[in-house]
């Protein structure tokens, strides 16, 4: 399968999972959604778990791309504060919500960390760092605010107005810019 066909299969898998849930993802449904044969998908994804793992990696790559876009500069040139504010902004982005929701509850087991966990570890201090360093604690707390905002958007009947999103990010920015003791 050419890379573009593999990408099309993964996009079709994501569309099905978003629209109908993970239970709707079968080789037959993905093949129909992608306009390919079941055999063409099986040739590259030997099992449903292989397909789902590739889908989660695909979603994680999209989330990472959104984070980098919100960051507005190369990751290596950014500060921890800039990274966590990008994380919060993406958590508030409605276009990211369904993909982050799929990543939050993988339907397959991963050896080691899940794709979502790897992104969280890259974009936020660890709990061990937060326990040792007040600045890392503040940044981890800001990330948890972002996670809470995402969860609120995913579950609440009434969505927060856009002006409140901006106010939250501004307050976090002011809070993170203050000196730590």
GROMACS .gro file of C-alpha atoms in nm:
model
  181
    1UNK     CA    1   0.000   0.000   0.000
    2UNK     CA    2   0.147   0.334  -0.100
    3UNK     CA    3   0.191   0.584   0.185
    4UNK     CA    4  -0.103   0.783   0.051
    5UNK     CA    5  -0.323   0.469   0.060
    6UNK     CA    6  -0.212   0.392   0.415
    7UNK     CA    7  -0.296   0.750   0.511
    8UNK     CA    8  -0.637   0.714   0.344
    9UNK     CA    9  -0.705   0.395   0.543
   10UNK     CA   10  -0.610   0.567   0.868
   11UNK     CA   11  -0.826   0.870   0.784
   12UNK     CA   12  -1.117   0.636   0.705
   13UNK     CA   13  -1.064   0.455   1.036
   14UNK     CA   14  -1.071   0.785   1.224
   15UNK     CA   15  -1.387   0.898   1.043
   16UNK     CA   16  -1.563   0.574   1.137
   17UNK     CA   17  -1.448   0.588   1.498
   18UNK     CA   18  -1.561   0.952   1.530
   19UNK     CA   19  -1.899   0.896   1.368
   20UNK     CA   20  -1.998   0.553   1.495
   21UNK     CA   21  -1.760   0.463   1.777
   22UNK     CA   22  -1.482   0.210   1.801
   23UNK     CA   23  -1.724  -0.083   1.772
   24UNK     CA   24  -1.796   0.017   1.414
   25UNK     CA   25  -1.432  -0.018   1.311
   26UNK     CA   26  -1.397  -0.345   1.122
   27UNK     CA   27  -1.184  -0.435   0.822
   28UNK     CA   28  -1.499  -0.438   0.610
   29UNK     CA   29  -1.624  -0.097   0.728
   30UNK     CA   30  -1.281   0.063   0.690
   31UNK     CA   31  -1.239  -0.087   0.343
   32UNK     CA   32  -1.580   0.050   0.238
   33UNK     CA   33  -1.503   0.392   0.388
   34UNK     CA   34  -1.160   0.405   0.222
   35UNK     CA   35  -1.281   0.268  -0.112
   36UNK     CA   36  -1.042  -0.027  -0.094
   37UNK     CA   37  -1.076  -0.401  -0.066
   38UNK     CA   38  -1.062  -0.581   0.268
   39UNK     CA   39  -0.761  -0.772   0.140
   40UNK     CA   40  -0.578  -0.451   0.060
   41UNK     CA   41  -0.616  -0.340   0.420
   42UNK     CA   42  -0.526  -0.683   0.562
   43UNK     CA   43  -0.207  -0.687   0.357
   44UNK     CA   44  -0.073  -0.395   0.563
   45UNK     CA   45  -0.262  -0.433   0.890
   46UNK     CA   46  -0.248  -0.798   0.995
   47UNK     CA   47  -0.496  -0.753   1.276
   48UNK     CA   48  -0.755  -0.509   1.400
   49UNK     CA   49  -0.516  -0.423   1.684
   50UNK     CA   50  -0.246  -0.332   1.428
   51UNK     CA   51  -0.495  -0.105   1.251
   52UNK     CA   52  -0.608   0.058   1.576
   53UNK     CA   53  -0.253   0.112   1.700
   54UNK     CA   54  -0.168   0.278   1.369
   55UNK     CA   55  -0.483   0.491   1.399
   56UNK     CA   56  -0.382   0.607   1.749
   57UNK     CA   57  -0.033   0.692   1.625
   58UNK     CA   58  -0.193   0.882   1.335
   59UNK     CA   59  -0.419   1.075   1.575
   60UNK     CA   60  -0.125   1.151   1.803
   61UNK     CA   61   0.074   1.287   1.509
   62UNK     CA   62  -0.220   1.515   1.425
   63UNK     CA   63  -0.243   1.633   1.787
   64UNK     CA   64   0.131   1.700   1.794
   65UNK     CA   65   0.095   1.899   1.471
   66UNK     CA   66  -0.184   2.108   1.626
   67UNK     CA   67   0.031   2.168   1.935
   68UNK     CA   68   0.322   2.282   1.720
   69UNK     CA   69   0.089   2.509   1.522
   70UNK     CA   70  -0.042   2.665   1.842
   71UNK     CA   71   0.314   2.702   1.967
   72UNK     CA   72   0.409   2.899   1.656
   73UNK     CA   73   0.778   2.810   1.673
   74UNK     CA   74   0.995   2.499   1.676
   75UNK     CA   75   0.951   2.292   1.991
   76UNK     CA   76   1.323   2.311   2.068
   77UNK     CA   77   1.309   2.694   2.075
   78UNK     CA   78   1.012   2.709   2.312
   79UNK     CA   79   0.990   2.745   2.687
   80UNK     CA   80   0.792   2.514   2.912
   81UNK     CA   81   0.543   2.798   2.968
   82UNK     CA   82   0.493   2.849   2.594
   83UNK     CA   83   0.441   2.475   2.548
   84UNK     CA   84   0.179   2.445   2.820
   85UNK     CA   85  -0.009   2.749   2.688
   86UNK     CA   86  -0.011   2.588   2.342
   87UNK     CA   87  -0.141   2.270   2.507
   88UNK     CA   88  -0.424   2.463   2.676
   89UNK     CA   89  -0.513   2.643   2.352
   90UNK     CA   90  -0.538   2.313   2.165
   91UNK     CA   91  -0.746   2.166   2.450
   92UNK     CA   92  -0.989   2.456   2.393
   93UNK     CA   93  -0.999   2.400   2.015
   94UNK     CA   94  -1.327   2.229   1.915
   95UNK     CA   95  -1.163   2.075   1.607
   96UNK     CA   96  -0.925   1.877   1.832
   97UNK     CA   97  -1.190   1.753   2.074
   98UNK     CA   98  -1.302   1.432   1.901
   99UNK     CA   99  -0.948   1.319   1.823
  100UNK     CA  100  -0.828   1.382   2.179
  101UNK     CA  101  -1.135   1.194   2.303
  102UNK     CA  102  -1.042   0.893   2.089
  103UNK     CA  103  -0.682   0.911   2.214
  104UNK     CA  104  -0.793   0.930   2.576
  105UNK     CA  105  -0.949   0.584   2.573
  106UNK     CA  106  -0.756   0.350   2.346
  107UNK     CA  107  -0.938   0.031   2.249
  108UNK     CA  108  -0.611  -0.163   2.239
  109UNK     CA  109  -0.331  -0.214   2.484
  110UNK     CA  110   0.007  -0.057   2.421
  111UNK     CA  111   0.342  -0.191   2.523
  112UNK     CA  112   0.484   0.099   2.720
  113UNK     CA  113   0.322   0.439   2.693
  114UNK     CA  114   0.026   0.514   2.469
  115UNK     CA  115   0.066   0.777   2.195
  116UNK     CA  116  -0.133   1.024   2.409
  117UNK     CA  117   0.090   0.962   2.709
  118UNK     CA  118   0.402   1.027   2.501
  119UNK     CA  119   0.264   1.365   2.394
  120UNK     CA  120   0.169   1.458   2.749
  121UNK     CA  121   0.518   1.366   2.868
  122UNK     CA  122   0.676   1.572   2.590
  123UNK     CA  123   0.461   1.881   2.651
  124UNK     CA  124   0.439   1.883   3.030
  125UNK     CA  125   0.665   1.821   3.328
  126UNK     CA  126   0.638   1.486   3.501
  127UNK     CA  127   0.476   1.452   3.840
  128UNK     CA  128   0.823   1.383   3.983
  129UNK     CA  129   0.952   1.714   3.843
  130UNK     CA  130   0.645   1.893   3.979
  131UNK     CA  131   0.709   1.752   4.326
  132UNK     CA  132   1.068   1.884   4.323
  133UNK     CA  133   1.038   2.215   4.141
  134UNK     CA  134   0.777   2.490   4.205
  135UNK     CA  135   0.795   2.611   3.843
  136UNK     CA  136   0.733   2.261   3.710
  137UNK     CA  137   0.444   2.231   3.956
  138UNK     CA  138   0.284   2.547   3.812
  139UNK     CA  139   0.327   2.422   3.455
  140UNK     CA  140   0.182   2.081   3.540
  141UNK     CA  141  -0.111   2.252   3.710
  142UNK     CA  142  -0.171   2.462   3.396
  143UNK     CA  143  -0.169   2.142   3.186
  144UNK     CA  144  -0.424   1.989   3.420
  145UNK     CA  145  -0.639   2.301   3.372
  146UNK     CA  146  -0.617   2.235   2.996
  147UNK     CA  147  -0.718   1.872   3.050
  148UNK     CA  148  -1.012   1.988   3.261
  149UNK     CA  149  -1.120   2.235   2.994
  150UNK     CA  150  -1.107   1.962   2.731
  151UNK     CA  151  -1.309   1.728   2.954
  152UNK     CA  152  -1.564   2.003   3.020
  153UNK     CA  153  -1.599   2.066   2.648
  154UNK     CA  154  -1.639   1.692   2.581
  155UNK     CA  155  -1.902   1.633   2.852
  156UNK     CA  156  -2.088   1.955   2.932
  157UNK     CA  157  -2.414   2.039   2.763
  158UNK     CA  158  -2.332   2.412   2.775
  159UNK     CA  159  -2.003   2.508   2.614
  160UNK     CA  160  -1.787   2.788   2.749
  161UNK     CA  161  -1.810   3.107   2.540
  162UNK     CA  162  -1.505   3.197   2.330
  163UNK     CA  163  -1.444   3.509   2.539
  164UNK     CA  164  -1.410   3.294   2.847
  165UNK     CA  165  -1.156   3.074   2.665
  166UNK     CA  166  -0.946   3.382   2.596
  167UNK     CA  167  -0.981   3.501   2.956
  168UNK     CA  168  -0.868   3.161   3.088
  169UNK     CA  169  -0.559   3.159   2.866
  170UNK     CA  170  -0.478   3.518   2.963
  171UNK     CA  171  -0.515   3.438   3.333
  172UNK     CA  172  -0.294   3.131   3.298
  173UNK     CA  173  -0.037   3.338   3.108
  174UNK     CA  174  -0.033   3.604   3.381
  175UNK     CA  175  -0.014   3.337   3.650
  176UNK     CA  176   0.272   3.152   3.479
  177UNK     CA  177   0.462   3.476   3.412
  178UNK     CA  178   0.474   3.564   3.783
  179UNK     CA  179   0.793   3.482   3.972
  180UNK     CA  180   0.792   3.156   4.165
  181UNK     CA  181   0.923   3.122   4.518
   0.00000   0.00000   0.00000
